PDB file of C-alpha atoms in Angstrom:
ATOM      1  CA  MET D   1     -24.448   4.862 -11.693  1.00  0.00           C
ATOM      2  CA  SER D   2     -20.647   5.193 -11.865  1.00  0.00           C
ATOM      3  CA  THR D   3     -18.684   5.989  -8.698  1.00  0.00           C
ATOM      4  CA  PHE D   4     -15.352   7.732  -9.090  1.00  0.00           C
ATOM      5  CA  ALA D   5     -12.635   9.279  -6.941  1.00  0.00           C
ATOM      6  CA  LEU D   6     -10.697  12.420  -7.741  1.00  0.00           C
ATOM      7  CA  THR D   7      -7.255  12.884  -6.188  1.00  0.00           C
ATOM      8  CA  VAL D   8      -5.515  16.252  -6.257  1.00  0.00           C
ATOM      9  CA  LYS D   9      -2.127  17.547  -5.140  1.00  0.00           C
ATOM     10  CA  CYS D  10      -1.085  21.128  -5.850  1.00  0.00           C
ATOM     11  CA  PRO D  11       0.430  24.269  -4.319  1.00  0.00           C
ATOM     12  CA  THR D  12      -1.918  25.708  -1.710  1.00  0.00           C
ATOM     13  CA  SER D  13      -4.131  28.512  -2.969  1.00  0.00           C
ATOM     14  CA  ARG D  14      -7.439  30.178  -2.220  1.00  0.00           C
ATOM     15  CA  GLY D  15     -10.454  28.808  -4.092  1.00  0.00           C
ATOM     16  CA  ILE D  16      -9.339  25.234  -4.836  1.00  0.00           C
ATOM     17  CA  VAL D  17     -12.194  23.505  -3.002  1.00  0.00           C
ATOM     18  CA  ALA D  18     -14.775  25.881  -4.453  1.00  0.00           C
ATOM     19  CA  ALA D  19     -13.496  25.325  -7.995  1.00  0.00           C
ATOM     20  CA  ILE D  20     -13.532  21.526  -7.676  1.00  0.00           C
ATOM     21  CA  SER D  21     -16.973  21.428  -6.049  1.00  0.00           C
ATOM     22  CA  ALA D  22     -18.458  23.729  -8.673  1.00  0.00           C
ATOM     23  CA  PHE D  23     -16.917  21.657 -11.466  1.00  0.00           C
ATOM     24  CA  LEU D  24     -18.386  18.408 -10.179  1.00  0.00           C
ATOM     25  CA  ALA D  25     -21.807  19.987  -9.723  1.00  0.00           C
ATOM     26  CA  ASP D  26     -21.714  21.375 -13.268  1.00  0.00           C
ATOM     27  CA  GLN D  27     -20.818  17.900 -14.557  1.00  0.00           C
ATOM     28  CA  GLY D  28     -23.835  16.351 -12.847  1.00  0.00           C
ATOM     29  CA  CYS D  29     -21.798  14.676 -10.118  1.00  0.00           C
ATOM     30  CA  ASN D  30     -22.852  14.224  -6.492  1.00  0.00           C
ATOM     31  CA  ILE D  31     -20.073  14.238  -3.852  1.00  0.00           C
ATOM     32  CA  THR D  32     -20.379  11.346  -1.371  1.00  0.00           C
ATOM     33  CA  ASP D  33     -17.149  11.740   0.603  1.00  0.00           C
ATOM     34  CA  SER D  34     -14.390  14.339   0.799  1.00  0.00           C
ATOM     35  CA  ALA D  35     -11.106  14.847   2.653  1.00  0.00           C
ATOM     36  CA  GLN D  36      -8.493  17.566   2.355  1.00  0.00           C
ATOM     37  CA  PHE D  37      -5.254  18.705   3.974  1.00  0.00           C
ATOM     38  CA  ASP D  38      -3.312  21.931   3.638  1.00  0.00           C
ATOM     39  CA  ASP D  39       0.305  21.356   4.694  1.00  0.00           C
ATOM     40  CA  GLN D  40       1.608  24.588   6.204  1.00  0.00           C
ATOM     41  CA  GLU D  41       5.228  23.405   6.107  1.00  0.00           C
ATOM     42  CA  THR D  42       5.427  22.420   2.440  1.00  0.00           C
ATOM     43  CA  SER D  43       2.637  24.712   1.155  1.00  0.00           C
ATOM     44  CA  ASN D  44       1.104  21.695  -0.580  1.00  0.00           C
ATOM     45  CA  PHE D  45      -2.622  21.041  -0.755  1.00  0.00           C
ATOM     46  CA  PHE D  46      -4.064  17.505  -0.916  1.00  0.00           C
ATOM     47  CA  MET D  47      -7.630  16.420  -1.611  1.00  0.00           C
ATOM     48  CA  ARG D  48      -9.568  13.233  -2.279  1.00  0.00           C
ATOM     49  CA  ILE D  49     -13.232  13.263  -3.299  1.00  0.00           C
ATOM     50  CA  SER D  50     -15.589  10.344  -3.935  1.00  0.00           C
ATOM     51  CA  PHE D  51     -18.569  11.129  -6.140  1.00  0.00           C
ATOM     52  CA  ARG D  52     -21.294   9.610  -8.296  1.00  0.00           C
ATOM     53  CA  SER D  53     -21.685  10.623 -11.916  1.00  0.00           C
ATOM     54  CA  GLU D  54     -25.459  11.016 -12.142  1.00  0.00           C
ATOM     55  CA  LEU D  55     -25.291  12.008 -15.812  1.00  0.00           C
ATOM     56  CA  GLY D  56     -23.046   9.088 -16.791  1.00  0.00           C
ATOM     57  CA  ARG D  57     -19.878  11.060 -17.456  1.00  0.00           C
ATOM     58  CA  SER D  58     -16.845   8.904 -18.248  1.00  0.00           C
ATOM     59  CA  ILE D  59     -13.367   9.325 -16.773  1.00  0.00           C
ATOM     60  CA  ALA D  60     -12.106  10.522 -20.158  1.00  0.00           C
ATOM     61  CA  GLU D  61     -14.826  13.180 -20.346  1.00  0.00           C
ATOM     62  CA  LEU D  62     -14.217  14.353 -16.784  1.00  0.00           C
ATOM     63  CA  THR D  63     -10.461  14.465 -17.277  1.00  0.00           C
ATOM     64  CA  SER D  64     -10.749  16.523 -20.434  1.00  0.00           C
ATOM     65  CA  ALA D  65     -13.213  18.972 -18.908  1.00  0.00           C
ATOM     66  CA  PHE D  66     -11.147  19.360 -15.724  1.00  0.00           C
ATOM     67  CA  GLU D  67      -7.961  20.365 -17.522  1.00  0.00           C
ATOM     68  CA  THR D  68      -8.707  24.120 -17.364  1.00  0.00           C
ATOM     69  CA  ILE D  69      -9.059  24.058 -13.571  1.00  0.00           C
ATOM     70  CA  ALA D  70      -6.054  21.770 -13.173  1.00  0.00           C
ATOM     71  CA  SER D  71      -3.908  24.116 -15.225  1.00  0.00           C
ATOM     72  CA  LYS D  72      -5.055  27.166 -13.265  1.00  0.00           C
ATOM     73  CA  PHE D  73      -4.000  25.661  -9.924  1.00  0.00           C
ATOM     74  CA  THR D  74      -0.997  23.630 -11.238  1.00  0.00           C
ATOM     75  CA  MET D  75      -2.606  20.389 -10.114  1.00  0.00           C
ATOM     76  CA  ASP D  76      -1.265  16.862 -10.181  1.00  0.00           C
ATOM     77  CA  TYR D  77      -4.581  15.045 -10.409  1.00  0.00           C
ATOM     78  CA  ALA D  78      -6.306  11.851 -11.507  1.00  0.00           C
ATOM     79  CA  PHE D  79      -9.827  10.441 -11.765  1.00  0.00           C
ATOM     80  CA  HIS D  80     -10.222   6.828 -10.629  1.00  0.00           C
ATOM     81  CA  ASP D  81     -12.978   4.286 -11.205  1.00  0.00           C
ATOM     82  CA  GLU D  82     -13.726   2.957  -7.706  1.00  0.00           C
ATOM     83  CA  ALA D  83     -15.189  -0.264  -9.136  1.00  0.00           C
ATOM     84  CA  LYS D  84     -11.929  -1.189 -10.859  1.00  0.00           C
ATOM     85  CA  LYS D  85      -9.666  -3.488  -8.829  1.00  0.00           C
ATOM     86  CA  MET D  86      -5.953  -2.724  -8.756  1.00  0.00           C
ATOM     87  CA  LYS D  87      -3.646  -5.462 -10.084  1.00  0.00           C
ATOM     88  CA  VAL D  88      -1.259  -6.606  -7.365  1.00  0.00           C
ATOM     89  CA  ILE D  89       1.814  -8.848  -7.199  1.00  0.00           C
ATOM     90  CA  ILE D  90       2.687 -10.292  -3.783  1.00  0.00           C
ATOM     91  CA  MET D  91       6.278 -11.250  -2.993  1.00  0.00           C
ATOM     92  CA  VAL D  92       7.082 -13.586  -0.102  1.00  0.00           C
ATOM     93  CA  SER D  93       9.949 -15.603   1.388  1.00  0.00           C
ATOM     94  CA  ARG D  94       9.518 -18.102   4.250  1.00  0.00           C
ATOM     95  CA  PHE D  95       7.235 -16.223   6.671  1.00  0.00           C
ATOM     96  CA  GLY D  96       3.653 -16.830   5.548  1.00  0.00           C
ATOM     97  CA  HIS D  97       1.450 -14.990   8.053  1.00  0.00           C
ATOM     98  CA  CYS D  98       1.052 -11.826   5.967  1.00  0.00           C
ATOM     99  CA  LEU D  99       0.518 -13.778   2.742  1.00  0.00           C
ATOM    100  CA  ASN D 100      -2.152 -15.983   4.318  1.00  0.00           C
ATOM    101  CA  ASP D 101      -3.898 -12.979   5.835  1.00  0.00           C
ATOM    102  CA  LEU D 102      -3.964 -11.158   2.489  1.00  0.00           C
ATOM    103  CA  LEU D 103      -5.287 -14.232   0.686  1.00  0.00           C
ATOM    104  CA  TYR D 104      -8.122 -14.542   3.209  1.00  0.00           C
ATOM    105  CA  ARG D 105      -9.068 -10.860   2.986  1.00  0.00           C
ATOM    106  CA  TRP D 106      -8.917 -11.082  -0.810  1.00  0.00           C
ATOM    107  CA  ARG D 107     -11.067 -14.232  -0.843  1.00  0.00           C
ATOM    108  CA  ILE D 108     -13.914 -12.685   1.177  1.00  0.00           C
ATOM    109  CA  GLY D 109     -13.745  -9.360  -0.662  1.00  0.00           C
ATOM    110  CA  ALA D 110     -12.505  -7.356   2.315  1.00  0.00           C
ATOM    111  CA  LEU D 111      -9.449  -6.361   0.267  1.00  0.00           C
ATOM    112  CA  PRO D 112     -10.761  -5.642  -3.236  1.00  0.00           C
ATOM    113  CA  ILE D 113      -7.655  -6.284  -5.319  1.00  0.00           C
ATOM    114  CA  ASP D 114      -6.809  -8.443  -8.305  1.00  0.00           C
ATOM    115  CA  ILE D 115      -3.889 -10.662  -7.235  1.00  0.00           C
ATOM    116  CA  VAL D 116      -2.232 -11.419 -10.563  1.00  0.00           C
ATOM    117  CA  GLY D 117       0.584 -13.490  -9.114  1.00  0.00           C
ATOM    118  CA  VAL D 118       2.795 -14.396  -6.166  1.00  0.00           C
ATOM    119  CA  ILE D 119       6.579 -14.313  -6.539  1.00  0.00           C
ATOM    120  CA  ALA D 120       8.638 -16.270  -4.016  1.00  0.00           C
ATOM    121  CA  ASN D 121      12.303 -17.063  -3.549  1.00  0.00           C
ATOM    122  CA  HIS D 122      11.346 -20.283  -1.734  1.00  0.00           C
ATOM    123  CA  LEU D 123       8.765 -22.976  -2.459  1.00  0.00           C
ATOM    124  CA  ASP D 124       7.131 -23.087   0.983  1.00  0.00           C
ATOM    125  CA  TYR D 125       3.829 -21.497  -0.087  1.00  0.00           C
ATOM    126  CA  GLN D 126       3.484 -22.790  -3.632  1.00  0.00           C
ATOM    127  CA  LYS D 127       0.615 -25.145  -2.768  1.00  0.00           C
ATOM    128  CA  VAL D 128      -1.255 -22.495  -0.793  1.00  0.00           C
ATOM    129  CA  VAL D 129      -1.075 -20.036  -3.677  1.00  0.00           C
ATOM    130  CA  VAL D 130      -1.926 -22.531  -6.411  1.00  0.00           C
ATOM    131  CA  ASN D 131      -4.919 -23.742  -4.377  1.00  0.00           C
ATOM    132  CA  HIS D 132      -6.256 -20.190  -4.625  1.00  0.00           C
ATOM    133  CA  ASP D 133      -5.954 -20.357  -8.443  1.00  0.00           C
ATOM    134  CA  ILE D 134      -3.283 -17.674  -8.383  1.00  0.00           C
ATOM    135  CA  PRO D 135      -0.126 -18.000 -10.533  1.00  0.00           C
ATOM    136  CA  PHE D 136       2.943 -18.871  -8.450  1.00  0.00           C
ATOM    137  CA  HIS D 137       6.391 -17.817  -9.677  1.00  0.00           C
ATOM    138  CA  TYR D 138       9.459 -19.327  -8.046  1.00  0.00           C
ATOM    139  CA  VAL D 139      12.482 -17.105  -8.585  1.00  0.00           C
ATOM    140  CA  LYS D 140      15.561 -18.291  -6.735  1.00  0.00           C
ATOM    141  CA  VAL D 141      17.734 -15.433  -5.494  1.00  0.00           C
ATOM    142  CA  THR D 142      21.424 -15.735  -4.647  1.00  0.00           C
ATOM    143  CA  LYS D 143      24.297 -13.270  -4.424  1.00  0.00           C
ATOM    144  CA  GLU D 144      25.493 -14.478  -7.807  1.00  0.00           C
ATOM    145  CA  ASN D 145      22.199 -14.296  -9.738  1.00  0.00           C
ATOM    146  CA  LYS D 146      20.466 -11.367  -8.051  1.00  0.00           C
ATOM    147  CA  PRO D 147      20.455  -9.023 -11.102  1.00  0.00           C
ATOM    148  CA  GLN D 148      19.064 -11.782 -13.334  1.00  0.00           C
ATOM    149  CA  ALA D 149      16.500 -12.793 -10.706  1.00  0.00           C
ATOM    150  CA  GLU D 150      15.297  -9.226 -10.325  1.00  0.00           C
ATOM    151  CA  ALA D 151      15.036  -8.822 -14.099  1.00  0.00           C
ATOM    152  CA  GLN D 152      12.845 -11.942 -14.123  1.00  0.00           C
ATOM    153  CA  GLN D 153      10.679 -10.500 -11.356  1.00  0.00           C
ATOM    154  CA  LEU D 154      10.250  -7.205 -13.216  1.00  0.00           C
ATOM    155  CA  ALA D 155       9.321  -9.118 -16.363  1.00  0.00           C
ATOM    156  CA  ILE D 156       6.530 -10.854 -14.424  1.00  0.00           C
ATOM    157  CA  VAL D 157       5.325  -7.489 -13.128  1.00  0.00           C
ATOM    158  CA  GLU D 158       5.221  -6.065 -16.644  1.00  0.00           C
ATOM    159  CA  GLU D 159       3.607  -9.140 -18.206  1.00  0.00           C
ATOM    160  CA  THR D 160       0.825  -9.213 -15.613  1.00  0.00           C
ATOM    161  CA  GLY D 161       0.238  -5.467 -15.723  1.00  0.00           C
ATOM    162  CA  ALA D 162       0.687  -5.260 -11.955  1.00  0.00           C
ATOM    163  CA  GLU D 163       0.216  -1.750 -10.578  1.00  0.00           C
ATOM    164  CA  LEU D 164       1.425  -2.522  -7.054  1.00  0.00           C
ATOM    165  CA  ILE D 165       4.030  -4.839  -5.523  1.00  0.00           C
ATOM    166  CA  VAL D 166       3.466  -5.988  -1.938  1.00  0.00           C
ATOM    167  CA  LEU D 167       6.433  -7.324  -0.005  1.00  0.00           C
ATOM    168  CA  ALA D 168       4.697  -9.695   2.427  1.00  0.00           C
ATOM    169  CA  ARG D 169       7.828 -10.441   4.482  1.00  0.00           C
ATOM    170  CA  TYR D 170       9.957 -10.817   1.361  1.00  0.00           C
ATOM    171  CA  MET D 171      13.392 -11.021   2.935  1.00  0.00           C
ATOM    172  CA  GLN D 172      15.508  -9.652   0.103  1.00  0.00           C
ATOM    173  CA  VAL D 173      16.761  -6.105  -0.417  1.00  0.00           C
ATOM    174  CA  LEU D 174      15.582  -4.691  -3.742  1.00  0.00           C
ATOM    175  CA  SER D 175      18.028  -2.888  -6.010  1.00  0.00           C
ATOM    176  CA  ASP D 176      18.061   0.891  -6.470  1.00  0.00           C
ATOM    177  CA  GLU D 177      16.955   0.376 -10.066  1.00  0.00           C
ATOM    178  CA  MET D 178      13.843  -1.572  -9.083  1.00  0.00           C
ATOM    179  CA  CYS D 179      12.985   0.901  -6.313  1.00  0.00           C
ATOM    180  CA  GLN D 180      13.208   3.812  -8.736  1.00  0.00           C
ATOM    181  CA  LYS D 181      11.307   2.032 -11.503  1.00  0.00           C
ATOM    182  CA  MET D 182       8.429   1.191  -9.147  1.00  0.00           C
ATOM    183  CA  SER D 183       8.628   4.327  -6.987  1.00  0.00           C
ATOM    184  CA  GLY D 184       5.464   4.755  -4.909  1.00  0.00           C
ATOM    185  CA  ARG D 185       4.242   1.326  -6.070  1.00  0.00           C
ATOM    186  CA  ILE D 186       6.063  -1.047  -3.702  1.00  0.00           C
ATOM    187  CA  ILE D 187       4.718  -1.498  -0.168  1.00  0.00           C
ATOM    188  CA  ASN D 188       6.746  -3.287   2.490  1.00  0.00           C
ATOM    189  CA  ILE D 189       5.904  -4.535   5.979  1.00  0.00           C
ATOM    190  CA  HIS D 190       8.710  -4.092   8.506  1.00  0.00           C
ATOM    191  CA  HIS D 191       8.540  -6.036  11.744  1.00  0.00           C
ATOM    192  CA  SER D 192       9.338  -3.044  13.907  1.00  0.00           C
ATOM    193  CA  PHE D 193       7.971   0.359  14.842  1.00  0.00           C
ATOM    194  CA  LEU D 194      10.218   2.468  12.624  1.00  0.00           C
ATOM    195  CA  PRO D 195      12.365   4.504  12.770  1.00  0.00           C
ATOM    196  CA  SER D 196      13.661   2.468  15.733  1.00  0.00           C
ATOM    197  CA  PHE D 197      15.190  -1.013  15.558  1.00  0.00           C
ATOM    198  CA  LYS D 198      16.029  -1.363  11.888  1.00  0.00           C
ATOM    199  CA  GLY D 199      17.615  -4.339  10.199  1.00  0.00           C
ATOM    200  CA  ALA D 200      17.020  -8.076  10.204  1.00  0.00           C
ATOM    201  CA  ASN D 201      16.433  -8.777  13.925  1.00  0.00           C
ATOM    202  CA  PRO D 202      14.473  -5.865  15.424  1.00  0.00           C
ATOM    203  CA  TYR D 203      12.585  -7.989  17.963  1.00  0.00           C
ATOM    204  CA  LYS D 204      15.857  -9.054  19.573  1.00  0.00           C
ATOM    205  CA  GLN D 205      16.945  -5.416  19.695  1.00  0.00           C
ATOM    206  CA  ALA D 206      13.632  -4.449  21.255  1.00  0.00           C
ATOM    207  CA  PHE D 207      13.961  -7.244  23.819  1.00  0.00           C
ATOM    208  CA  GLN D 208      17.466  -6.161  24.754  1.00  0.00           C
ATOM    209  CA  ARG D 209      16.238  -2.587  25.277  1.00  0.00           C
ATOM    210  CA  GLY D 210      13.375  -3.725  27.503  1.00  0.00           C
ATOM    211  CA  VAL D 211      10.647  -2.001  25.508  1.00  0.00           C
ATOM    212  CA  LYS D 212       7.024  -2.115  26.647  1.00  0.00           C
ATOM    213  CA  LEU D 213       5.541  -1.707  23.181  1.00  0.00           C
ATOM    214  CA  ILE D 214       6.499  -3.460  19.956  1.00  0.00           C
ATOM    215  CA  GLY D 215       4.965  -2.805  16.606  1.00  0.00           C
ATOM    216  CA  ALA D 216       5.052  -2.965  12.840  1.00  0.00           C
ATOM    217  CA  THR D 217       5.429  -0.406  10.081  1.00  0.00           C
ATOM    218  CA  SER D 218       4.223  -0.486   6.498  1.00  0.00           C
ATOM    219  CA  HIS D 219       5.988   1.898   4.149  1.00  0.00           C
ATOM    220  CA  TYR D 220       6.803   2.573   0.530  1.00  0.00           C
ATOM    221  CA  VAL D 221      10.110   1.060  -0.545  1.00  0.00           C
ATOM    222  CA  THR D 222      13.003   3.325  -1.474  1.00  0.00           C
ATOM    223  CA  ALA D 223      16.682   2.720  -2.160  1.00  0.00           C
ATOM    224  CA  ASP D 224      17.412   3.495   1.525  1.00  0.00           C
ATOM    225  CA  LEU D 225      16.616   0.353   3.525  1.00  0.00           C
ATOM    226  CA  ASP D 226      13.582   0.812   5.812  1.00  0.00           C
ATOM    227  CA  GLU D 227      13.609   4.582   5.216  1.00  0.00           C
ATOM    228  CA  GLY D 228      10.636   4.905   2.827  1.00  0.00           C
ATOM    229  CA  PRO D 229       7.581   7.087   3.529  1.00  0.00           C
ATOM    230  CA  ILE D 230       5.456   5.480   6.253  1.00  0.00           C
ATOM    231  CA  ILE D 231       1.853   4.576   5.425  1.00  0.00           C
ATOM    232  CA  GLU D 232       0.588   2.686   8.494  1.00  0.00           C
ATOM    233  CA  GLN D 233       1.805   1.620  11.945  1.00  0.00           C
ATOM    234  CA  ASP D 234       0.466  -0.138  15.037  1.00  0.00           C
ATOM    235  CA  THR D 235       1.718  -1.541  18.341  1.00  0.00           C
ATOM    236  CA  VAL D 236       1.108  -4.311  20.875  1.00  0.00           C
ATOM    237  CA  ARG D 237       2.009  -4.175  24.594  1.00  0.00           C
ATOM    238  CA  VAL D 238       4.638  -6.540  26.017  1.00  0.00           C
ATOM    239  CA  THR D 239       6.054  -7.091  29.508  1.00  0.00           C
ATOM    240  CA  HIS D 240       9.413  -7.837  31.125  1.00  0.00           C
ATOM    241  CA  ALA D 241       8.368 -11.493  31.490  1.00  0.00           C
ATOM    242  CA  GLN D 242       8.132 -12.194  27.774  1.00  0.00           C
ATOM    243  CA  SER D 243      10.862 -13.613  25.558  1.00  0.00           C
ATOM    244  CA  PRO D 244      12.084 -12.587  22.092  1.00  0.00           C
ATOM    245  CA  GLU D 245      10.076 -15.544  20.745  1.00  0.00           C
ATOM    246  CA  ASP D 246       6.947 -14.102  22.389  1.00  0.00           C
ATOM    247  CA  TYR D 247       7.679 -10.806  20.673  1.00  0.00           C
ATOM    248  CA  VAL D 248       7.842 -12.552  17.299  1.00  0.00           C
ATOM    249  CA  SER D 249       4.524 -14.340  17.866  1.00  0.00           C
ATOM    250  CA  LEU D 250       2.745 -11.218  19.084  1.00  0.00           C
ATOM    251  CA  GLY D 251       4.256  -9.235  16.237  1.00  0.00           C
ATOM    252  CA  ARG D 252       2.818 -11.508  13.540  1.00  0.00           C
ATOM    253  CA  ASP D 253      -0.752 -10.319  14.119  1.00  0.00           C
ATOM    254  CA  VAL D 254       0.269  -6.663  14.137  1.00  0.00           C
ATOM    255  CA  GLU D 255       2.274  -7.057  10.930  1.00  0.00           C
ATOM    256  CA  SER D 256      -0.651  -8.678   9.104  1.00  0.00           C
ATOM    257  CA  GLN D 257      -3.102  -5.970  10.156  1.00  0.00           C
ATOM    258  CA  VAL D 258      -0.765  -3.072   9.415  1.00  0.00           C
ATOM    259  CA  LEU D 259       0.110  -4.383   5.945  1.00  0.00           C
ATOM    260  CA  ALA D 260      -3.549  -4.969   5.057  1.00  0.00           C
ATOM    261  CA  ARG D 261      -4.502  -1.451   6.172  1.00  0.00           C
ATOM    262  CA  ALA D 262      -1.661   0.085   4.168  1.00  0.00           C
ATOM    263  CA  ILE D 263      -2.715  -1.784   1.028  1.00  0.00           C
ATOM    264  CA  HIS D 264      -6.342  -0.797   1.609  1.00  0.00           C
ATOM    265  CA  ALA D 265      -5.328   2.860   1.784  1.00  0.00           C
ATOM    266  CA  HIS D 266      -3.192   2.636  -1.359  1.00  0.00           C
ATOM    267  CA  ILE D 267      -5.733   0.847  -3.557  1.00  0.00           C
ATOM    268  CA  HIS D 268      -8.406   3.378  -2.615  1.00  0.00           C
ATOM    269  CA  TYR D 269      -6.081   6.256  -3.537  1.00  0.00           C
ATOM    270  CA  ARG D 270      -6.013   7.607   0.012  1.00  0.00           C
ATOM    271  CA  VAL D 271      -2.216   7.920   0.227  1.00  0.00           C
ATOM    272  CA  PHE D 272      -0.312  10.940  -1.071  1.00  0.00           C
ATOM    273  CA  LEU D 273       3.464  11.253  -1.088  1.00  0.00           C
ATOM    274  CA  ASN D 274       4.570  14.437   0.655  1.00  0.00           C
ATOM    275  CA  GLY D 275       8.365  14.561   0.530  1.00  0.00           C
ATOM    276  CA  ASN D 276       9.674  11.810   2.799  1.00  0.00           C
ATOM    277  CA  LYS D 277       6.263  11.555   4.498  1.00  0.00           C
ATOM    278  CA  THR D 278       2.733  10.656   3.451  1.00  0.00           C
ATOM    279  CA  VAL D 279      -0.716  12.136   3.780  1.00  0.00           C
ATOM    280  CA  VAL D 280      -3.224   9.323   4.448  1.00  0.00           C
ATOM    281  CA  PHE D 281      -6.911  10.210   4.372  1.00  0.00           C
ATOM    282  CA  PRO D 282      -9.565   8.227   6.289  1.00  0.00           C
ATOM    283  CA  ALA D 283     -11.425   5.429   4.523  1.00  0.00           C
ATOM    284  CA  SER D 284     -14.673   6.316   2.775  1.00  0.00           C
ATOM    285  CA  PRO D 285     -17.887   4.921   4.309  1.00  0.00           C
ATOM    286  CA  GLY D 286     -18.480   1.352   3.166  1.00  0.00           C
ATOM    287  CA  SER D 287     -14.987   0.772   1.769  1.00  0.00           C
ATOM    288  CA  TYR D 288     -14.196  -1.839   4.413  1.00  0.00           C
ATOM    289  CA  ALA D 289     -17.363  -3.846   3.814  1.00  0.00           C
ATOM    290  CA  SER D 290     -16.668  -7.343   2.492  1.00  0.00           C
ATOM    291  CA  GLU D 291     -18.685  -9.312  -0.038  1.00  0.00           C
ATOM    292  CA  ARG D 292     -19.122 -12.236   2.337  1.00  0.00           C
ATOM    293  CA  MET D 293     -18.258 -13.081   5.922  1.00  0.00           C
ATOM    294  CA  GLY D 294     -16.121 -16.170   5.489  1.00  0.00           C
TER     295      GLY D 294
END
């Protein structure tokens, strides 16, 4: 029995939920999970529904039949096959904690994605990646060759059919062109609790300010550095007795967890762009279960 998800964004209006529920029932579909949000400020309505097609309807059939309702409510919508794994490219520099964490989660099935390649501007993690039978692409980036390097990276994305780029501590600023081309499809992990302490050395800034909490932020990448819509955040407590190096070490675990949770939300179509913010629905029951324990 096929399991699908329907995602909907449209202007708020009376009768949306009733129309969608009635449609799915008429199509022989049984709803297993549902979440919705009506944003009073933007007058936008968001909804995500998981359901089983008990009569074996295909995505093409459901999409065609749903068009009348979608047109009536001016919906931006899509049906998704929950069994299909999203193709992902990971980009990394010289900090490997997020990459290693993602590879482990991917290996045990806790993060159901299809890693179609890793792009790096250094060779530090070539062996690790190759040992996982994942293609490794070394693309050296300098001030002089940055446009050519980025063109090479985009070519890899297109050749592999990657639907999402994950910046796992990739320490290069992407061009406006690349950000626009992959809008809503590049996720970054920033080693700080944005919007505070931006830039390359946020832990030092946090130390100098004497903060009691440090954290990490995962967000979509835009042309404005570290200003993209936030998907996931978390913190860890620190004290006056700890050093900037302690902050870095404690921050590694938070960064890895925050990035993994953001990717999990994106690949399960739980994240909706809402201006410069996001709507992130809770995970469906069972979506965190892994295929094996280790």
